[in-house]
mmCIF file of C-alpha atoms in Angstrom:
data_model
loop_
_atom_site.group_PDB
_atom_site.id
_atom_site.type_symbol
_atom_site.label_atom_id
_atom_site.label_comp_id
_atom_site.label_asym_id
_atom_site.label_seq_id
_atom_site.Cartn_x
_atom_site.Cartn_y
_atom_site.Cartn_z
ATOM 1 C CA UNK A 1 22.825 11.607 -4.521
ATOM 2 C CA UNK A 2 20.178 11.782 -1.945
ATOM 3 C CA UNK A 3 16.415 12.843 -2.123
ATOM 4 C CA UNK A 4 15.768 14.485 0.632
ATOM 5 C CA UNK A 5 19.507 16.602 0.711
ATOM 6 C CA UNK A 6 18.422 20.029 -1.011
ATOM 7 C CA UNK A 7 21.389 21.244 -3.099
ATOM 8 C CA UNK A 8 21.645 23.277 -5.750
ATOM 9 C CA UNK A 9 18.984 22.507 -9.017
ATOM 10 C CA UNK A 10 21.054 21.684 -11.649
ATOM 11 C CA UNK A 11 19.031 21.989 -15.351
ATOM 12 C CA UNK A 12 18.784 18.428 -16.285
ATOM 13 C CA UNK A 13 20.662 17.356 -18.867
ATOM 14 C CA UNK A 14 18.182 14.026 -20.529
ATOM 15 C CA UNK A 15 20.031 11.542 -23.176
ATOM 16 C CA UNK A 16 17.656 10.300 -25.650
ATOM 17 C CA UNK A 17 14.996 8.029 -25.221
ATOM 18 C CA UNK A 18 16.562 4.740 -26.424
ATOM 19 C CA UNK A 19 19.987 5.992 -24.044
ATOM 20 C CA UNK A 20 17.626 6.555 -21.213
ATOM 21 C CA UNK A 21 16.066 3.200 -20.928
ATOM 22 C CA UNK A 22 19.231 1.619 -20.904
ATOM 23 C CA UNK A 23 20.251 3.415 -18.346
ATOM 24 C CA UNK A 24 17.545 2.873 -15.821
ATOM 25 C CA UNK A 25 17.467 -1.397 -16.402
ATOM 26 C CA UNK A 26 21.264 -0.915 -15.080
ATOM 27 C CA UNK A 27 20.260 1.399 -12.949
ATOM 28 C CA UNK A 28 18.750 -2.142 -11.500
ATOM 29 C CA UNK A 29 15.847 0.666 -10.418
ATOM 30 C CA UNK A 30 12.865 -0.671 -8.657
ATOM 31 C CA UNK A 31 9.706 0.509 -7.892
ATOM 32 C CA UNK A 32 9.144 1.981 -4.261
ATOM 33 C CA UNK A 33 5.236 2.080 -4.250
ATOM 34 C CA UNK A 34 5.647 -1.897 -2.657
ATOM 35 C CA UNK A 35 5.670 -3.882 -5.644
ATOM 36 C CA UNK A 36 9.007 -3.806 -6.433
ATOM 37 C CA UNK A 37 8.660 -4.142 -9.973
ATOM 38 C CA UNK A 38 12.393 -2.760 -12.232
ATOM 39 C CA UNK A 39 11.133 0.386 -13.560
ATOM 40 C CA UNK A 40 13.437 -0.079 -16.635
ATOM 41 C CA UNK A 41 10.866 -2.781 -17.785
ATOM 42 C CA UNK A 42 8.013 -0.684 -16.929
ATOM 43 C CA UNK A 43 9.110 2.191 -18.781
ATOM 44 C CA UNK A 44 9.417 -0.425 -22.385
ATOM 45 C CA UNK A 45 6.140 -1.971 -21.567
ATOM 46 C CA UNK A 46 4.044 1.304 -21.869
ATOM 47 C CA UNK A 47 2.039 0.801 -25.788
ATOM 48 C CA UNK A 48 -0.579 2.790 -27.525
ATOM 49 C CA UNK A 49 -1.226 6.054 -29.249
ATOM 50 C CA UNK A 50 -1.559 8.435 -25.857
ATOM 51 C CA UNK A 51 0.706 7.508 -23.144
ATOM 52 C CA UNK A 52 0.756 9.518 -19.757
ATOM 53 C CA UNK A 53 3.173 9.585 -17.114
ATOM 54 C CA UNK A 54 0.582 9.315 -13.588
ATOM 55 C CA UNK A 55 3.490 10.047 -10.298
ATOM 56 C CA UNK A 56 1.503 8.213 -7.288
ATOM 57 C CA UNK A 57 2.130 10.379 -3.861
ATOM 58 C CA UNK A 58 -1.366 9.090 -2.163
ATOM 59 C CA UNK A 59 0.489 6.633 0.448
ATOM 60 C CA UNK A 60 -2.572 5.330 1.641
ATOM 61 C CA UNK A 61 -0.542 2.947 3.511
ATOM 62 C CA UNK A 62 -0.951 4.704 7.404
ATOM 63 C CA UNK A 63 1.987 3.871 8.370
ATOM 64 C CA UNK A 64 4.381 4.904 5.930
ATOM 65 C CA UNK A 65 5.609 9.071 5.562
ATOM 66 C CA UNK A 66 8.194 8.883 2.945
ATOM 67 C CA UNK A 67 5.741 9.935 0.305
ATOM 68 C CA UNK A 68 4.974 12.916 1.834
ATOM 69 C CA UNK A 69 8.514 13.590 3.104
ATOM 70 C CA UNK A 70 9.200 13.035 -0.052
ATOM 71 C CA UNK A 71 6.537 15.561 -1.834
ATOM 72 C CA UNK A 72 7.237 18.023 1.227
ATOM 73 C CA UNK A 73 11.582 18.244 1.223
ATOM 74 C CA UNK A 74 12.245 17.765 -2.249
ATOM 75 C CA UNK A 75 9.236 18.287 -4.730
ATOM 76 C CA UNK A 76 11.255 19.471 -7.122
ATOM 77 C CA UNK A 77 12.742 16.031 -7.285
ATOM 78 C CA UNK A 78 9.479 14.331 -8.026
ATOM 79 C CA UNK A 79 8.797 16.948 -10.617
ATOM 80 C CA UNK A 80 12.134 15.773 -12.664
ATOM 81 C CA UNK A 81 11.516 12.723 -12.237
ATOM 82 C CA UNK A 82 8.146 12.741 -13.484
ATOM 83 C CA UNK A 83 9.712 15.100 -16.472
ATOM 84 C CA UNK A 84 12.085 12.283 -17.427
ATOM 85 C CA UNK A 85 9.207 9.780 -17.486
ATOM 86 C CA UNK A 86 7.909 11.858 -19.218
ATOM 87 C CA UNK A 87 10.423 11.883 -22.048
ATOM 88 C CA UNK A 88 11.095 7.803 -21.940
ATOM 89 C CA UNK A 89 7.920 6.581 -22.547
ATOM 90 C CA UNK A 90 7.004 10.095 -24.985
ATOM 91 C CA UNK A 91 4.031 11.726 -22.801
ATOM 92 C CA UNK A 92 1.611 13.949 -23.872
ATOM 93 C CA UNK A 93 0.148 13.616 -20.008
ATOM 94 C CA UNK A 94 1.445 13.977 -16.855
ATOM 95 C CA UNK A 95 -0.057 13.767 -13.668
ATOM 96 C CA UNK A 96 -0.051 14.286 -9.546
ATOM 97 C CA UNK A 97 -1.768 12.558 -7.321
ATOM 98 C CA UNK A 98 -1.966 12.988 -3.965
ATOM 99 C CA UNK A 99 -5.344 12.440 -1.452
ATOM 100 C CA UNK A 100 -7.744 14.597 -1.016
ATOM 101 C CA UNK A 101 -7.413 17.693 1.164
ATOM 102 C CA UNK A 102 -2.967 16.428 1.877
ATOM 103 C CA UNK A 103 -1.587 20.192 3.177
ATOM 104 C CA UNK A 104 0.428 19.432 0.253
ATOM 105 C CA UNK A 105 -1.058 20.135 -1.976
ATOM 106 C CA UNK A 106 -1.347 23.951 -2.438
ATOM 107 C CA UNK A 107 2.943 23.437 -1.926
ATOM 108 C CA UNK A 108 2.346 21.145 -5.670
ATOM 109 C CA UNK A 109 0.189 23.453 -7.154
ATOM 110 C CA UNK A 110 2.428 25.997 -7.261
ATOM 111 C CA UNK A 111 5.379 24.163 -8.339
ATOM 112 C CA UNK A 112 2.867 22.145 -10.805
ATOM 113 C CA UNK A 113 1.215 24.765 -13.418
ATOM 114 C CA UNK A 114 4.500 25.751 -14.785
ATOM 115 C CA UNK A 115 5.770 22.139 -15.362
ATOM 116 C CA UNK A 116 2.617 21.160 -16.824
ATOM 117 C CA UNK A 117 2.074 18.544 -14.421
ATOM 118 C CA UNK A 118 -2.110 18.195 -13.442
ATOM 119 C CA UNK A 119 -3.108 17.211 -9.689
ATOM 120 C CA UNK A 120 -5.127 15.328 -9.367
ATOM 121 C CA UNK A 121 -6.949 14.272 -5.873
ATOM 122 C CA UNK A 122 -8.226 11.309 -4.785
ATOM 123 C CA UNK A 123 -10.458 10.130 -2.623
ATOM 124 C CA UNK A 124 -9.150 9.438 1.247
ATOM 125 C CA UNK A 125 -9.559 4.831 0.821
ATOM 126 C CA UNK A 126 -6.865 2.198 1.595
ATOM 127 C CA UNK A 127 -7.294 0.865 -2.123
ATOM 128 C CA UNK A 128 -8.301 4.137 -4.038
ATOM 129 C CA UNK A 129 -4.489 4.611 -4.599
ATOM 130 C CA UNK A 130 -3.541 1.022 -5.532
ATOM 131 C CA UNK A 131 -2.501 0.983 -9.651
ATOM 132 C CA UNK A 132 -5.435 0.369 -11.518
ATOM 133 C CA UNK A 133 -7.380 1.815 -8.878
ATOM 134 C CA UNK A 134 -6.063 5.066 -9.826
ATOM 135 C CA UNK A 135 -6.702 4.265 -13.510
ATOM 136 C CA UNK A 136 -9.714 3.483 -13.217
ATOM 137 C CA UNK A 137 -10.022 6.994 -11.741
ATOM 138 C CA UNK A 138 -8.427 8.884 -13.951
ATOM 139 C CA UNK A 139 -11.106 7.827 -16.552
ATOM 140 C CA UNK A 140 -13.863 8.919 -14.865
ATOM 141 C CA UNK A 141 -14.473 5.956 -13.190
ATOM 142 C CA UNK A 142 -14.331 4.560 -9.172
ATOM 143 C CA UNK A 143 -11.320 4.875 -7.506
ATOM 144 C CA UNK A 144 -11.826 0.661 -6.806
ATOM 145 C CA UNK A 145 -9.089 -1.841 -8.501
ATOM 146 C CA UNK A 146 -10.375 -3.374 -11.914
ATOM 147 C CA UNK A 147 -9.415 -7.236 -13.444
ATOM 148 C CA UNK A 148 -5.778 -7.027 -14.872
ATOM 149 C CA UNK A 149 -5.094 -7.887 -17.674
ATOM 150 C CA UNK A 150 -4.676 -5.202 -19.460
ATOM 151 C CA UNK A 151 -2.315 -3.879 -17.027
ATOM 152 C CA UNK A 152 -2.040 0.624 -17.153
ATOM 153 C CA UNK A 153 1.222 0.310 -19.257
ATOM 154 C CA UNK A 154 -1.129 -2.029 -22.145
ATOM 155 C CA UNK A 155 -3.765 1.061 -22.242
ATOM 156 C CA UNK A 156 -0.847 3.874 -22.417
ATOM 157 C CA UNK A 157 0.015 4.732 -18.151
ATOM 158 C CA UNK A 158 3.048 4.275 -16.724
ATOM 159 C CA UNK A 159 2.512 4.401 -13.417
ATOM 160 C CA UNK A 160 5.200 5.415 -10.770
ATOM 161 C CA UNK A 161 5.390 5.880 -7.411
ATOM 162 C CA UNK A 162 6.833 9.800 -6.200
ATOM 163 C CA UNK A 163 10.207 7.889 -4.503
ATOM 164 C CA UNK A 164 10.485 5.922 -7.754
ATOM 165 C CA UNK A 165 10.587 8.977 -9.957
ATOM 166 C CA UNK A 166 12.620 10.609 -7.658
ATOM 167 C CA UNK A 167 15.143 8.160 -7.808
ATOM 168 C CA UNK A 168 14.750 7.991 -11.450
ATOM 169 C CA UNK A 169 15.498 11.179 -12.156
ATOM 170 C CA UNK A 170 19.006 11.041 -10.377
ATOM 171 C CA UNK A 171 19.909 7.911 -12.533
ATOM 172 C CA UNK A 172 18.897 10.657 -15.306
ATOM 173 C CA UNK A 173 21.854 12.691 -14.202
ATOM 174 C CA UNK A 174 24.645 10.525 -12.979
ATOM 175 C CA UNK A 175 24.460 7.580 -14.753
ATOM 176 C CA UNK A 176 23.110 3.688 -13.855
ATOM 177 C CA UNK A 177 27.097 3.273 -12.487
ATOM 178 C CA UNK A 178 26.795 6.070 -10.256
ATOM 179 C CA UNK A 179 22.988 5.439 -8.716
ATOM 180 C CA UNK A 180 24.056 1.470 -7.936
ATOM 181 C CA UNK A 181 27.051 2.603 -6.251
ATOM 182 C CA UNK A 182 25.132 4.639 -3.659
ATOM 183 C CA UNK A 183 21.825 3.971 -4.253
ATOM 184 C CA UNK A 184 19.499 4.678 -0.871
ATOM 185 C CA UNK A 185 15.339 4.159 -0.306
ATOM 186 C CA UNK A 186 13.071 6.542 1.663
ATOM 187 C CA UNK A 187 11.974 3.846 4.991
ATOM 188 C CA UNK A 188 9.688 4.938 7.289
ATOM 189 C CA UNK A 189 10.660 3.476 11.291
ATOM 190 C CA UNK A 190 9.222 4.020 15.011
ATOM 191 C CA UNK A 191 10.928 6.775 14.574
ATOM 192 C CA UNK A 192 10.121 8.569 11.590
ATOM 193 C CA UNK A 193 11.346 8.315 8.066
ATOM 194 C CA UNK A 194 14.875 8.126 7.347
ATOM 195 C CA UNK A 195 16.936 7.468 3.700
ATOM 196 C CA UNK A 196 19.524 4.771 4.241
ATOM 197 C CA UNK A 197 21.697 3.176 1.844
ATOM 198 C CA UNK A 198 20.091 0.577 0.563
ATOM 199 C CA UNK A 199 22.070 -2.827 1.501
ATOM 200 C CA UNK A 200 21.295 -1.719 5.430
ATOM 201 C CA UNK A 201 20.413 -4.171 7.329
ATOM 202 C CA UNK A 202 17.123 -4.355 9.100
ATOM 203 C CA UNK A 203 18.485 -5.438 12.545
ATOM 204 C CA UNK A 204 20.309 -1.608 12.340
ATOM 205 C CA UNK A 205 16.545 0.269 11.479
ATOM 206 C CA UNK A 206 14.494 -1.865 14.143
ATOM 207 C CA UNK A 207 14.425 -4.116 16.587
ATOM 208 C CA UNK A 208 12.330 -7.009 15.589
ATOM 209 C CA UNK A 209 9.036 -8.106 15.916
ATOM 210 C CA UNK A 210 8.038 -5.937 13.379
ATOM 211 C CA UNK A 211 5.561 -5.632 10.491
ATOM 212 C CA UNK A 212 7.682 -4.862 7.520
ATOM 213 C CA UNK A 213 6.120 -3.502 4.174
ATOM 214 C CA UNK A 214 2.260 -2.036 5.547
ATOM 215 C CA UNK A 215 -1.219 -3.981 6.818
ATOM 216 C CA UNK A 216 -0.578 -6.029 3.495
ATOM 217 C CA UNK A 217 3.439 -7.507 4.614
ATOM 218 C CA UNK A 218 4.847 -9.386 6.919
ATOM 219 C CA UNK A 219 5.594 -9.802 10.610
ATOM 220 C CA UNK A 220 9.419 -10.619 10.604
ATOM 221 C CA UNK A 221 10.246 -12.295 14.084
ATOM 222 C CA UNK A 222 13.683 -10.181 15.383
ATOM 223 C CA UNK A 223 15.616 -13.029 14.013
ATOM 224 C CA UNK A 224 14.435 -12.695 10.600
ATOM 225 C CA UNK A 225 15.026 -8.143 10.864
ATOM 226 C CA UNK A 226 19.046 -9.454 10.964
ATOM 227 C CA UNK A 227 18.782 -12.183 7.899
ATOM 228 C CA UNK A 228 17.367 -9.114 5.672
ATOM 229 C CA UNK A 229 18.566 -6.410 4.077
ATOM 230 C CA UNK A 230 16.151 -3.342 3.164
ATOM 231 C CA UNK A 231 16.448 -4.430 0.148
ATOM 232 C CA UNK A 232 14.912 -7.370 0.493
ATOM 233 C CA UNK A 233 12.009 -6.758 2.862
ATOM 234 C CA UNK A 234 8.573 -7.441 1.529
ATOM 235 C CA UNK A 235 6.964 -4.313 -0.316
ATOM 236 C CA UNK A 236 6.469 -0.449 0.750
ATOM 237 C CA UNK A 237 9.371 0.000 3.052
ATOM 238 C CA UNK A 238 7.513 0.937 6.528
ATOM 239 C CA UNK A 239 8.131 -1.069 10.033
ATOM 240 C CA UNK A 240 6.181 -0.840 12.263
ATOM 241 C CA UNK A 241 6.588 -2.487 16.303
ATOM 242 C CA UNK A 242 3.282 -4.168 17.882
ATOM 243 C CA UNK A 243 1.344 -1.424 19.733
ATOM 244 C CA UNK A 244 -0.134 -3.767 22.674
ATOM 245 C CA UNK A 245 0.764 -7.213 21.512
ATOM 246 C CA UNK A 246 1.134 -8.742 18.061
ATOM 247 C CA UNK A 247 -2.039 -10.873 18.239
ATOM 248 C CA UNK A 248 -4.007 -7.665 19.535
ATOM 249 C CA UNK A 249 -2.194 -5.467 17.044
ATOM 250 C CA UNK A 250 -2.767 -8.275 13.691
ATOM 251 C CA UNK A 251 -6.970 -8.092 14.902
ATOM 252 C CA UNK A 252 -6.826 -4.553 14.280
ATOM 253 C CA UNK A 253 -5.778 -3.905 11.777
ATOM 254 C CA UNK A 254 -6.906 -6.578 9.999
ATOM 255 C CA UNK A 255 -10.447 -5.303 11.060
ATOM 256 C CA UNK A 256 -9.285 -1.884 9.410
ATOM 257 C CA UNK A 257 -8.286 -4.191 6.467
ATOM 258 C CA UNK A 258 -12.162 -5.433 6.671
ATOM 259 C CA UNK A 259 -13.262 -2.020 6.265
ATOM 260 C CA UNK A 260 -11.560 -1.044 3.332
ATOM 261 C CA UNK A 261 -12.173 -3.778 0.794
ATOM 262 C CA UNK A 262 -13.716 -2.411 -2.028
ATOM 263 C CA UNK A 263 -16.063 -5.421 -2.083
ATOM 264 C CA UNK A 264 -16.123 -5.635 -5.273
ATOM 265 C CA UNK A 265 -15.002 -9.175 -4.634
ATOM 266 C CA UNK A 266 -17.179 -11.563 -2.228
ATOM 267 C CA UNK A 267 -14.037 -13.818 -0.932
ATOM 268 C CA UNK A 268 -12.471 -10.283 -0.169
ATOM 269 C CA UNK A 269 -15.587 -9.008 0.918
ATOM 270 C CA UNK A 270 -16.704 -11.789 3.292
ATOM 271 C CA UNK A 271 -13.632 -12.941 3.818
ATOM 272 C CA UNK A 272 -11.613 -10.089 5.524
ATOM 273 C CA UNK A 273 -14.747 -9.584 7.848
ATOM 274 C CA UNK A 274 -14.696 -12.951 8.288
ATOM 275 C CA UNK A 275 -11.235 -13.257 9.676
ATOM 276 C CA UNK A 276 -10.915 -10.008 11.593
ATOM 277 C CA UNK A 277 -13.617 -11.427 13.858
ATOM 278 C CA UNK A 278 -11.668 -14.746 13.741
ATOM 279 C CA UNK A 279 -8.815 -12.933 15.140
ATOM 280 C CA UNK A 280 -10.655 -10.364 17.581
ATOM 281 C CA UNK A 281 -12.416 -13.425 18.919
ATOM 282 C CA UNK A 282 -9.004 -14.946 19.431
ATOM 283 C CA UNK A 283 -7.329 -12.568 21.185
ATOM 284 C CA UNK A 284 -9.939 -12.226 23.335
ATOM 285 C CA UNK A 285 -9.437 -16.173 23.966
ATOM 286 C CA UNK A 286 -11.146 -18.242 21.735
ATOM 287 C CA UNK A 287 -9.810 -21.540 20.432
ATOM 288 C CA UNK A 288 -12.441 -22.413 17.557
ATOM 289 C CA UNK A 289 -11.198 -19.152 15.910
ATOM 290 C CA UNK A 290 -7.483 -19.940 15.457
ATOM 291 C CA UNK A 291 -9.395 -23.100 14.102
ATOM 292 C CA UNK A 292 -11.614 -21.150 11.746
ATOM 293 C CA UNK A 293 -8.748 -19.086 10.763
ATOM 294 C CA UNK A 294 -6.374 -21.637 9.648
ATOM 295 C CA UNK A 295 -9.231 -23.473 7.800
ATOM 296 C CA UNK A 296 -9.865 -19.514 6.133
ATOM 297 C CA UNK A 297 -6.577 -18.266 5.670
ATOM 298 C CA UNK A 298 -5.977 -20.140 2.539
ATOM 299 C CA UNK A 299 -9.767 -20.295 0.612
ATOM 300 C CA UNK A 300 -9.829 -16.608 1.623
ATOM 301 C CA UNK A 301 -6.028 -15.402 -0.192
ATOM 302 C CA UNK A 302 -5.766 -15.110 -4.391
ATOM 303 C CA UNK A 303 -9.294 -14.718 -5.382
ATOM 304 C CA UNK A 304 -9.774 -11.186 -5.738
ATOM 305 C CA UNK A 305 -9.258 -8.616 -8.740
ATOM 306 C CA UNK A 306 -6.042 -7.414 -6.392
ATOM 307 C CA UNK A 307 -3.725 -7.635 -4.157
ATOM 308 C CA UNK A 308 -5.815 -5.977 -1.457
ATOM 309 C CA UNK A 309 -7.506 -9.852 0.567
ATOM 310 C CA UNK A 310 -3.787 -11.642 -0.341
ATOM 311 C CA UNK A 311 -1.892 -8.655 1.793
ATOM 312 C CA UNK A 312 -4.005 -9.462 4.605
ATOM 313 C CA UNK A 313 -4.151 -13.036 4.335
ATOM 314 C CA UNK A 314 0.126 -13.050 4.071
ATOM 315 C CA UNK A 315 -0.003 -10.361 7.193
ATOM 316 C CA UNK A 316 -2.188 -12.715 9.364
ATOM 317 C CA UNK A 317 -0.445 -15.991 8.627
ATOM 318 C CA UNK A 318 2.743 -14.288 9.378
ATOM 319 C CA UNK A 319 0.912 -12.721 12.797
ATOM 320 C CA UNK A 320 0.068 -17.302 13.634
ATOM 321 C CA UNK A 321 3.479 -17.792 12.886
ATOM 322 C CA UNK A 322 5.897 -14.975 15.115
ATOM 323 C CA UNK A 323 3.180 -14.471 17.277
ATOM 324 C CA UNK A 324 3.047 -18.269 18.070
ATOM 325 C CA UNK A 325 3.566 -18.133 22.088
ATOM 326 C CA UNK A 326 1.559 -15.859 21.957
ATOM 327 C CA UNK A 327 -1.716 -17.273 19.829
ATOM 328 C CA UNK A 328 -1.793 -19.962 21.859
ATOM 329 C CA UNK A 329 -1.690 -17.379 25.173
ATOM 330 C CA UNK A 330 -4.759 -16.055 23.876
ATOM 331 C CA UNK A 331 -6.614 -19.283 22.477
ATOM 332 C CA UNK A 332 -6.335 -20.899 25.545
ATOM 333 C CA UNK A 333 -7.014 -17.796 28.056
ATOM 334 C CA UNK A 334 -3.333 -17.957 29.925
ATOM 335 C CA UNK A 335 -3.130 -14.501 29.034
ATOM 336 C CA UNK A 336 -0.907 -12.898 27.698
ATOM 337 C CA UNK A 337 2.732 -12.146 27.512
ATOM 338 C CA UNK A 338 3.568 -9.305 26.074
ATOM 339 C CA UNK A 339 1.454 -7.920 29.622
ATOM 340 C CA UNK A 340 5.016 -9.373 31.193
ATOM 341 C CA UNK A 341 7.126 -7.292 28.868
ATOM 342 C CA UNK A 342 5.420 -4.108 28.437
ATOM 343 C CA UNK A 343 7.484 -1.414 27.363
ATOM 344 C CA UNK A 344 7.406 1.987 29.215
ATOM 345 C CA UNK B 1 -6.276 -26.922 -23.157
ATOM 346 C CA UNK B 2 -8.899 -25.401 -21.836
ATOM 347 C CA UNK B 3 -9.974 -23.786 -19.152
ATOM 348 C CA UNK B 4 -12.182 -22.063 -17.287
ATOM 349 C CA UNK B 5 -12.005 -18.234 -15.683
ATOM 350 C CA UNK B 6 -13.638 -16.154 -13.419
ATOM 351 C CA UNK B 7 -13.754 -12.557 -13.573
ATOM 352 C CA UNK B 8 -14.123 -11.846 -9.368
ATOM 353 C CA UNK B 9 -15.921 -8.194 -9.560
ATOM 354 C CA UNK B 10 -18.176 -9.705 -12.126
ATOM 355 C CA UNK B 11 -19.565 -12.187 -9.888
ATOM 356 C CA UNK B 12 -22.302 -12.639 -7.855
ATOM 357 C CA UNK B 13 -22.179 -15.756 -6.168
ATOM 358 C CA UNK B 14 -25.416 -17.029 -7.859
ATOM 359 C CA UNK B 15 -23.948 -20.614 -8.094
ATOM 360 C CA UNK B 16 -25.426 -21.844 -11.324
ATOM 361 C CA UNK B 17 -21.533 -23.012 -12.005
ATOM 362 C CA UNK B 18 -21.507 -24.891 -9.076
ATOM 363 C CA UNK B 19 -24.544 -26.686 -9.834
ATOM 364 C CA UNK B 20 -23.627 -28.023 -13.698
ATOM 365 C CA UNK B 21 -19.498 -28.471 -13.313
ATOM 366 C CA UNK B 22 -19.871 -30.312 -9.591
ATOM 367 C CA UNK B 23 -16.194 -32.295 -10.495
ATOM 368 C CA UNK B 24 -14.810 -28.812 -11.336
ATOM 369 C CA UNK B 25 -16.215 -25.820 -8.857
ATOM 370 C CA UNK B 26 -16.962 -25.626 -5.459
ATOM 371 C CA UNK B 27 -18.567 -22.656 -3.658
ATOM 372 C CA UNK B 28 -16.581 -21.287 -0.681
ATOM 373 C CA UNK B 29 -18.795 -20.424 2.893
ATOM 374 C CA UNK B 30 -20.268 -17.242 0.956
ATOM 375 C CA UNK B 31 -20.757 -18.999 -2.317
ATOM 376 C CA UNK B 32 -18.350 -17.920 -3.847
ATOM 377 C CA UNK B 33 -16.788 -20.394 -6.461
ATOM 378 C CA UNK B 34 -13.420 -22.306 -5.782
ATOM 379 C CA UNK B 35 -12.345 -23.362 -8.949
ATOM 380 C CA UNK B 36 -10.025 -26.605 -9.979
ATOM 381 C CA UNK B 37 -7.427 -25.172 -11.750
ATOM 382 C CA UNK B 38 -6.058 -25.932 -14.528
ATOM 383 C CA UNK B 39 -6.898 -27.686 -17.650
ATOM 384 C CA UNK B 40 -10.777 -29.490 -18.527
ATOM 385 C CA UNK B 41 -10.124 -33.003 -19.061
ATOM 386 C CA UNK B 42 -12.912 -33.453 -22.471
ATOM 387 C CA UNK B 43 -14.849 -35.063 -20.721
ATOM 388 C CA UNK B 44 -15.954 -32.256 -18.917
ATOM 389 C CA UNK B 45 -16.131 -29.652 -21.690
ATOM 390 C CA UNK B 46 -19.571 -29.818 -22.871
ATOM 391 C CA UNK B 47 -20.916 -29.128 -19.314
ATOM 392 C CA UNK B 48 -17.737 -26.600 -18.537
ATOM 393 C CA UNK B 49 -19.098 -24.443 -21.671
ATOM 394 C CA UNK B 50 -23.370 -24.863 -20.262
ATOM 395 C CA UNK B 51 -21.852 -23.554 -16.902
ATOM 396 C CA UNK B 52 -20.372 -20.211 -18.853
ATOM 397 C CA UNK B 53 -23.779 -19.650 -20.720
ATOM 398 C CA UNK B 54 -25.271 -20.551 -17.599
ATOM 399 C CA UNK B 55 -23.902 -17.515 -15.498
ATOM 400 C CA UNK B 56 -25.948 -14.455 -15.347
ATOM 401 C CA UNK B 57 -23.247 -12.365 -14.819
ATOM 402 C CA UNK B 58 -21.584 -13.621 -17.477
ATOM 403 C CA UNK B 59 -18.276 -13.955 -15.252
ATOM 404 C CA UNK B 60 -17.636 -17.349 -15.831
ATOM 405 C CA UNK B 61 -15.395 -18.028 -18.916
ATOM 406 C CA UNK B 62 -13.854 -20.939 -21.113
ATOM 407 C CA UNK B 63 -11.221 -19.767 -22.675
ATOM 408 C CA UNK B 64 -9.247 -22.675 -24.787
#
């Protein structure tokens, strides 16, 4: 059963809570928000007197459009998924989060009201829709990540990406076995949003090198895209080709990530701008910038409250690896190899 | 089995911890603590307690 095909709306017959959770576990369904955490286990982890389903439709990743397409073409499936999740954890409340000013808002509000789902507008910042940032914002705080533990599930909150919830609705309808046999996923590629079987090889979707998993993801060489399936790619299913050359692209992405820091933790607040500046200097021809980068990258990662700086470091390190020839060319001021293979 | 735990949001890079426990805490180029990690040897525990107590931001904790 496909997410983006609009079919007649059949009544949703949801099994009892225990059977439902077991089906979700058996389905192998994993989160589609980037973390890839097994959805059944997350359902089991929700504890607390007051339980809330939080559907995350913010899609803060600039290159990703799959949640927008899903919410615009098949919102009913997302609402079904919210309903299934509500039943699975015995929640008293359900919330759907989208960015402030989203063009989807009027339509979503109309659909949400009769279904008892509250729409919440979240500030348009990269880290605002991170799981703990959403929880903080919903609790009246800032839309900034918080230290973990406690995890949202320990506080009674089930935060799931809207696509995950859509798949959950399908598991509830057709069961684990049928779901596994035909499991699809939404991917954003340079040619747009596609729904593909999870077994699809990356090489059939994109030509490498490609940035997989969003701005905090990993650059993959052409050879690597031959190895991996969509299910094996890290992070959110979004694939970006370099605009000019991988070095310049990485520099501009790092500048964005540095500007989007929540500025709560020193290594991120100071480290990201530093490595962004280093990469920009490298792109303009700087050998010393490369040395500074190699020294700084291991120091910036793993020392913050959230994975924002970790993603930036991972992305930058993969660029140094995948674009090694371009890096050397830039560092020695020899001119970028991509100027000779610039595509039309 | 005591370890040092840092709250990265609370930390304001005062640096007292590194002063009091240089054997286990370094500072990065921006003044933020780099914890060695792992269990603290017994002879460092008194200094570790002082370091945790001295943090103006209450960002450092010694967990048993």
